[in-house]
Amino acid sequence: MLIVMKQDATQADIDRVNEVIAELGFQSHPMPGAARVAIGITGNKGAVDRAHFENLSGVADAIRVTKPYKLISRTLSPDKSIIKVGDATIGGDELTMIAGPCAVETPEQVFEVAEVVSKSGARFFRGGAYKPRTSPYAFQGRGEDGLKLLAEVRDQFGLNIVTEAMDERGVDLVEKYGDCIQIGARNMQNFSLLKYVGKTRKPVLLKRGMSATLDEFLLAAEYIMAEGNHDVILCERGIRTFGNHARNTLDLSVIPAVQKMTHLPIIVDPSHATGKNYLVNPMAKASVAAGADGLMIEVHPCPEDALCDGAQALLPEQYIELTAQLRLMRELTIPVRETASI
Ligand code: PEP
Ligand code: MN
């Protein structure tokens, strides 16, 4: 159920609705919008009787939500969410660029890339300290030492840090050193981890699982939000298909589909989606044309020596050139800002 408050509802009216929700044994999720507050209700097993709310002061409407997702829905929050991450935002008019190496390797490598990313005007730096690798013998990441290097990047360059956590301990550490907790494709349906990050107050970048449908992707976001953390940024990173010319198949149609159904921002990672350097530039541009809120791009000063994902890394000069092209495109592109609700 969704309680829509009147425009002139007072804080006392909102508090009373929250109290009634608590008395019923459910959880309330107030979502302030530009014009009015909406309050989502979760925790109910069946339909909630509208009569509990209809006559309360300040209540405009009590709407039954029949879709499996509630908090991500545009019904609850018709305005697009702009998520604060560190000292910057994601989801506004500016195209978000999150760039950096696949993995934190050495201080020299990290600082060299950070300088390039900072010069390009990006506000976000990526780099994995915990790497989900297919082989247990492959480089697994520098762990907490890597996170410390990322924190130094923030101090030195003012870049906000987006980095992956693979388990609860990792979440605690990323909360301490980073600005945004990345949940990788392989953990998109790790429900206990989703609940755990839902209890933190750091924004979460949720990557689409490589075989996840749109519903599964959105319900994973719903898991995080249901725990109280509404600062979720979605990331399309390609899905598995029969195609074998690229590492994955970039599903660009998911961008307008997500924007139609949810108020959450969606960015695209063309690096993992393609796995190949020469495909990153055109797919990044296609993502902007399709209305993505931003991009996550892997950059390495010497891709042939990279400990992880060298084949898809852009060289610093390629990244700088791409950023300039994307900025021009962003100005020309009318972002897809569907206001349809479900
Ligand atoms: C990453 O961004 O470092 C990563 C491992 O991506 P994904 O989870 O999309 O494979
Ligand atoms: Mn990578």
Coordinates of C-alpha atoms and ligand atoms in Angstrom, one line a residue:
M1 CA 0.0 0.0 0.0
L2 CA 1.1 3.5 -0.7
I3 CA -0.2 6.5 1.3
V4 CA -0.1 9.7 -0.7
M5 CA -0.1 12.8 1.5
K6 CA -1.8 16.1 0.6
Q7 CA 0.5 18.9 -0.5
D8 CA -0.3 20.8 2.7
A9 CA 0.1 17.8 5.0
T10 CA 2.0 18.7 8.2
Q11 CA 4.8 16.8 9.8
A12 CA 2.3 15.8 12.5
D13 CA 0.0 14.3 9.9
I14 CA 3.0 12.3 8.5
D15 CA 4.0 11.2 12.0
R16 CA 0.4 10.0 12.7
V17 CA 0.4 7.9 9.5
N18 CA 3.8 6.4 10.5
E19 CA 2.4 5.6 13.9
V20 CA -0.7 3.8 12.5
I21 CA 1.6 1.8 10.2
A22 CA 3.8 0.8 13.2
E23 CA 0.7 -0.1 15.3
L24 CA -0.4 -2.5 12.5
G25 CA 3.1 -4.1 12.8
F26 CA 4.3 -2.9 9.3
Q27 CA 7.2 -0.8 8.2
S28 CA 6.8 2.7 6.8
H29 CA 9.0 4.3 4.1
P30 CA 8.4 8.0 3.8
M31 CA 9.6 9.3 0.4
P32 CA 9.6 13.1 0.2
G33 CA 8.8 14.3 -3.4
A34 CA 9.0 17.8 -5.0
A35 CA 5.3 18.4 -4.3
R36 CA 4.2 16.0 -1.6
V37 CA 5.3 13.1 0.6
A38 CA 4.4 9.5 -0.3
I39 CA 4.7 6.7 2.4
G40 CA 5.2 3.2 1.3
I41 CA 4.2 0.3 3.5
T42 CA 6.1 -3.0 3.6
G43 CA 5.9 -6.0 5.9
N44 CA 2.2 -6.8 5.2
K45 CA 1.4 -10.3 4.0
G46 CA -1.9 -9.6 2.4
A47 CA -3.8 -6.4 1.4
V48 CA -3.9 -3.6 3.9
D49 CA -7.3 -2.1 4.7
R50 CA -7.5 1.4 3.2
A51 CA -9.9 2.4 6.0
H52 CA -6.9 2.6 8.5
F53 CA -5.7 5.7 6.5
E54 CA -8.4 7.2 4.5
N55 CA -9.8 9.5 7.2
L56 CA -6.5 10.5 8.7
S57 CA -5.7 14.2 8.5
G58 CA -3.4 15.1 5.6
V59 CA -4.0 11.9 3.6
A60 CA -4.8 12.4 -0.1
D61 CA -5.1 8.8 -1.1
A62 CA -4.3 5.2 -0.1
I63 CA -3.3 3.2 -3.2
R64 CA -3.0 -0.6 -3.3
V65 CA 0.3 -1.5 -5.0
T66 CA -0.1 -4.8 -6.8
K67 CA 3.4 -5.1 -8.3
P68 CA 5.9 -7.1 -6.4
Y69 CA 8.1 -4.0 -6.1
K70 CA 7.0 -1.0 -4.1
L71 CA 9.8 1.2 -3.0
I72 CA 11.6 1.3 -6.4
S73 CA 8.4 2.2 -8.1
R74 CA 7.5 5.5 -9.8
T75 CA 4.1 5.1 -8.1
L76 CA 5.8 5.8 -4.8
S77 CA 8.2 8.4 -6.0
P78 CA 7.2 10.0 -9.4
D79 CA 10.3 12.3 -9.3
K80 CA 13.5 10.8 -10.4
S81 CA 15.9 10.2 -7.5
I82 CA 19.1 12.1 -7.3
I83 CA 21.4 10.2 -5.1
K84 CA 24.1 11.9 -3.0
V85 CA 27.4 10.0 -3.1
G86 CA 30.2 11.6 -1.1
D87 CA 30.2 15.3 -2.1
A88 CA 28.6 14.7 -5.6
T89 CA 25.3 13.4 -6.9
I90 CA 24.1 10.7 -9.4
G91 CA 20.9 11.0 -11.3
G92 CA 20.7 14.7 -12.1
D93 CA 21.3 16.4 -15.4
E94 CA 25.1 15.9 -15.3
L95 CA 26.4 12.7 -16.9
T96 CA 28.1 10.7 -14.1
M97 CA 31.5 9.3 -14.9
I98 CA 32.9 6.6 -12.6
A99 CA 36.3 5.6 -13.9
G100 CA 39.4 3.8 -12.7
P101 CA 41.2 0.5 -12.9
C102 CA 39.5 -2.8 -12.5
A103 CA 41.6 -3.6 -9.5
V104 CA 43.8 -1.6 -7.1
E105 CA 47.3 -2.9 -7.9
T106 CA 50.0 -0.6 -6.8
P107 CA 50.1 3.0 -5.5
E108 CA 51.8 4.2 -8.7
Q109 CA 49.0 2.6 -10.9
V110 CA 46.2 4.0 -8.8
F111 CA 47.6 7.5 -8.6
E112 CA 48.4 7.6 -12.2
V113 CA 44.9 6.7 -13.2
A114 CA 43.4 9.0 -10.5
E115 CA 45.2 11.9 -11.9
V116 CA 43.7 11.3 -15.4
V117 CA 40.2 10.7 -14.0
S118 CA 40.4 13.9 -11.9
K119 CA 41.7 15.9 -14.9
S120 CA 38.8 14.6 -17.1
G121 CA 36.4 16.3 -14.7
A122 CA 34.9 13.1 -13.3
R123 CA 33.7 13.1 -9.7
F124 CA 34.0 9.4 -9.0
F125 CA 36.9 6.9 -9.0
R126 CA 36.5 3.1 -9.1
G127 CA 38.9 0.3 -8.3
G128 CA 38.4 -3.1 -6.7
A129 CA 40.1 -4.1 -3.5
Y130 CA 38.1 -7.3 -3.4
K131 CA 37.9 -9.0 -6.8
P132 CA 35.3 -11.7 -7.6
R133 CA 37.5 -13.9 -9.9
T134 CA 36.3 -17.0 -11.7
S135 CA 39.5 -18.8 -10.7
P136 CA 40.6 -19.1 -7.0
Y137 CA 44.2 -18.8 -8.3
A138 CA 43.7 -15.5 -10.0
F139 CA 44.5 -12.2 -8.3
Q140 CA 41.9 -11.6 -5.6
G141 CA 42.6 -8.0 -4.8
R142 CA 44.7 -6.1 -2.2
G143 CA 42.0 -6.1 0.5
E144 CA 42.1 -3.4 3.2
D145 CA 45.4 -2.1 2.0
G146 CA 43.7 -1.4 -1.4
L147 CA 40.9 0.4 0.3
K148 CA 43.4 2.6 2.2
L149 CA 45.0 3.6 -1.2
L150 CA 41.5 4.5 -2.5
A151 CA 40.9 6.7 0.6
E152 CA 44.2 8.4 -0.2
V153 CA 42.9 9.0 -3.7
R154 CA 39.9 10.7 -2.3
D155 CA 42.0 12.9 0.0
Q156 CA 44.4 13.9 -2.7
F157 CA 42.1 14.3 -5.7
G158 CA 38.7 14.9 -4.1
L159 CA 37.2 12.0 -6.1
N160 CA 34.4 10.0 -4.5
I161 CA 35.2 6.3 -4.2
V162 CA 33.1 3.5 -5.6
T163 CA 34.4 0.0 -4.7
E164 CA 33.0 -3.5 -4.4
A165 CA 32.2 -5.4 -1.3
M166 CA 31.8 -9.2 -1.6
D167 CA 30.8 -10.0 2.0
E168 CA 29.7 -8.4 5.2
R169 CA 33.2 -7.7 6.4
G170 CA 33.9 -6.1 3.1
V171 CA 30.8 -3.9 3.5
D172 CA 32.0 -2.7 6.9
L173 CA 35.4 -1.8 5.4
V174 CA 34.0 -0.1 2.3
E175 CA 31.7 1.9 4.6
K176 CA 34.8 3.0 6.5
Y177 CA 37.0 3.9 3.5
G178 CA 34.7 4.4 0.5
D179 CA 31.8 6.5 -0.5
C180 CA 29.6 4.0 -2.4
I181 CA 29.3 0.3 -1.9
Q182 CA 29.4 -1.7 -5.2
I183 CA 27.5 -5.0 -5.2
G184 CA 28.8 -6.9 -8.2
A185 CA 26.9 -8.9 -10.8
R186 CA 27.8 -12.2 -9.1
N187 CA 26.2 -11.0 -5.8
M188 CA 23.1 -9.4 -7.2
Q189 CA 21.0 -12.2 -5.7
N190 CA 23.0 -12.7 -2.5
F191 CA 20.0 -11.7 -0.5
S192 CA 21.7 -11.7 2.9
L193 CA 24.3 -9.3 1.5
L194 CA 21.6 -7.1 0.0
K195 CA 19.9 -6.9 3.4
Y196 CA 23.2 -6.1 5.0
V197 CA 23.9 -3.2 2.7
G198 CA 20.3 -2.1 3.1
K199 CA 21.1 -1.5 6.8
T200 CA 24.0 0.8 6.0
R201 CA 23.7 4.5 5.2
K202 CA 26.1 4.5 2.3
P203 CA 24.8 4.6 -1.3
V204 CA 24.9 1.3 -3.1
L205 CA 25.8 0.7 -6.7
L206 CA 23.9 -2.5 -7.7
K207 CA 25.1 -4.3 -10.8
R208 CA 22.8 -6.4 -12.8
G209 CA 23.5 -10.1 -12.5
M210 CA 24.7 -11.6 -15.7
S211 CA 21.6 -13.8 -16.1
A212 CA 19.1 -11.5 -14.3
T213 CA 15.8 -10.5 -15.7
L214 CA 14.7 -6.9 -15.2
D215 CA 12.3 -8.0 -12.5
E216 CA 15.0 -9.9 -10.6
F217 CA 17.3 -6.8 -11.0
L218 CA 14.6 -4.5 -9.6
L219 CA 13.7 -6.8 -6.8
A220 CA 17.3 -7.0 -5.7
A221 CA 17.2 -3.2 -5.4
E222 CA 13.9 -3.6 -3.5
Y223 CA 15.7 -5.8 -1.0
I224 CA 18.2 -3.1 -0.2
M225 CA 15.5 -0.4 0.0
A226 CA 13.2 -2.5 2.2
E227 CA 15.9 -2.4 4.9
G228 CA 15.8 1.4 4.9
N229 CA 18.6 2.4 2.5
H230 CA 17.0 4.2 -0.4
D231 CA 20.2 5.3 -2.0
V232 CA 20.5 2.7 -4.8
I233 CA 22.1 3.3 -8.2
L234 CA 21.5 0.6 -10.8
C235 CA 24.1 -0.5 -13.2
E236 CA 23.7 -2.5 -16.5
R237 CA 26.9 -4.4 -17.2
G238 CA 25.8 -6.9 -19.9
I239 CA 24.1 -10.2 -19.8
R240 CA 25.0 -13.7 -21.0
T241 CA 23.6 -14.6 -24.4
F242 CA 24.7 -16.9 -27.3
G243 CA 26.7 -14.0 -28.7
N244 CA 30.4 -14.7 -28.4
H245 CA 32.0 -11.7 -30.1
A246 CA 31.9 -9.8 -26.8
R247 CA 32.3 -10.9 -23.2
N248 CA 28.6 -10.2 -22.6
T249 CA 25.7 -8.6 -24.5
L250 CA 25.0 -5.0 -23.5
D251 CA 21.2 -4.7 -22.9
L252 CA 20.6 -1.1 -23.7
S253 CA 16.8 -1.4 -23.8
V254 CA 16.9 -1.9 -20.0
I255 CA 17.7 1.8 -19.6
P256 CA 14.4 3.2 -20.7
A257 CA 12.6 0.2 -19.2
V258 CA 14.2 0.9 -15.8
Q259 CA 13.4 4.6 -16.1
K260 CA 9.8 3.9 -16.9
M261 CA 9.4 1.7 -13.9
T262 CA 11.5 3.2 -11.2
H263 CA 12.8 6.5 -9.9
L264 CA 16.3 5.1 -9.4
P265 CA 19.2 6.3 -11.6
I266 CA 20.8 3.7 -14.0
I267 CA 24.3 3.8 -15.2
V268 CA 26.1 1.5 -17.8
D269 CA 29.4 -0.3 -17.5
P270 CA 30.4 -0.9 -21.1
S271 CA 33.8 -2.3 -20.0
H272 CA 32.5 -5.5 -18.4
A273 CA 29.6 -5.6 -20.9
T274 CA 32.0 -5.9 -23.8
G275 CA 35.3 -7.1 -22.4
K276 CA 37.1 -5.5 -25.4
N277 CA 38.8 -2.2 -25.6
Y278 CA 37.5 -1.3 -29.1
L279 CA 33.9 -1.9 -28.1
V280 CA 33.9 0.3 -25.0
N281 CA 33.8 3.7 -26.9
P282 CA 30.9 3.0 -29.2
M283 CA 28.9 1.2 -26.4
A284 CA 29.5 4.1 -24.0
K285 CA 28.1 6.5 -26.6
A286 CA 25.1 4.3 -27.3
S287 CA 24.4 4.2 -23.5
V288 CA 24.3 8.0 -23.4
A289 CA 22.1 8.1 -26.5
A290 CA 19.7 5.7 -24.7
G291 CA 19.4 8.0 -21.7
A292 CA 21.8 6.5 -19.2
D293 CA 22.5 8.6 -16.1
G294 CA 26.2 7.8 -16.2
L295 CA 29.0 5.4 -17.1
M296 CA 31.5 3.2 -15.3
I297 CA 34.7 2.8 -17.3
E298 CA 37.8 0.8 -16.6
V299 CA 41.1 2.6 -17.3
H300 CA 44.7 1.3 -17.0
P301 CA 48.0 3.0 -17.9
C302 CA 49.4 -0.3 -19.2
P303 CA 46.6 -2.7 -20.0
E304 CA 48.9 -5.6 -21.1
D305 CA 50.3 -5.7 -17.5
A306 CA 47.0 -5.4 -15.7
L307 CA 46.3 -8.0 -13.1
C308 CA 42.7 -8.1 -14.1
D309 CA 40.6 -7.2 -17.1
G310 CA 43.4 -5.7 -19.2
A311 CA 41.6 -6.5 -22.5
Q312 CA 38.8 -4.1 -21.8
A313 CA 40.7 -1.3 -20.1
L314 CA 41.0 2.0 -22.0
L315 CA 44.3 3.8 -22.1
P316 CA 44.3 7.2 -20.3
E317 CA 44.2 9.1 -23.6
Q318 CA 41.4 7.0 -24.9
Y319 CA 39.4 7.7 -21.8
I320 CA 40.0 11.4 -22.0
E321 CA 38.9 11.5 -25.6
L322 CA 35.8 9.4 -24.8
T323 CA 34.8 11.7 -21.9
A324 CA 35.0 14.8 -24.1
Q325 CA 32.8 13.1 -26.8
L326 CA 30.3 11.9 -24.2
R327 CA 29.9 15.4 -22.7
L328 CA 29.1 16.8 -26.2
M329 CA 26.6 14.0 -26.8
R330 CA 24.9 14.5 -23.4
E331 CA 24.2 18.1 -24.3
L332 CA 22.6 17.0 -27.6
T333 CA 20.7 14.1 -26.1
I334 CA 17.3 14.6 -24.5
P335 CA 17.6 12.2 -21.6
V336 CA 14.8 9.7 -21.4
R337 CA 12.9 11.0 -18.4
E338 CA 9.7 9.0 -18.6
T339 CA 7.2 10.0 -16.0
A340 CA 5.0 7.0 -16.5
S341 CA 4.2 5.1 -13.4
I342 CA 3.1 1.5 -12.7
Ligands
PEP1 C1 33.8 -4.8 -11.4 O1 33.1 -3.8 -11.6 O2 34.9 -4.7 -11.0 C2 33.2 -6.1 -11.6 C3 33.7 -7.2 -11.2 O3 32.0 -6.0 -12.4 P1 30.8 -7.1 -12.5 O4 30.4 -7.4 -11.1 O5 29.8 -6.4 -13.3 O6 31.4 -8.3 -13.2
MN2 MN 37.0 -5.5 -14.1

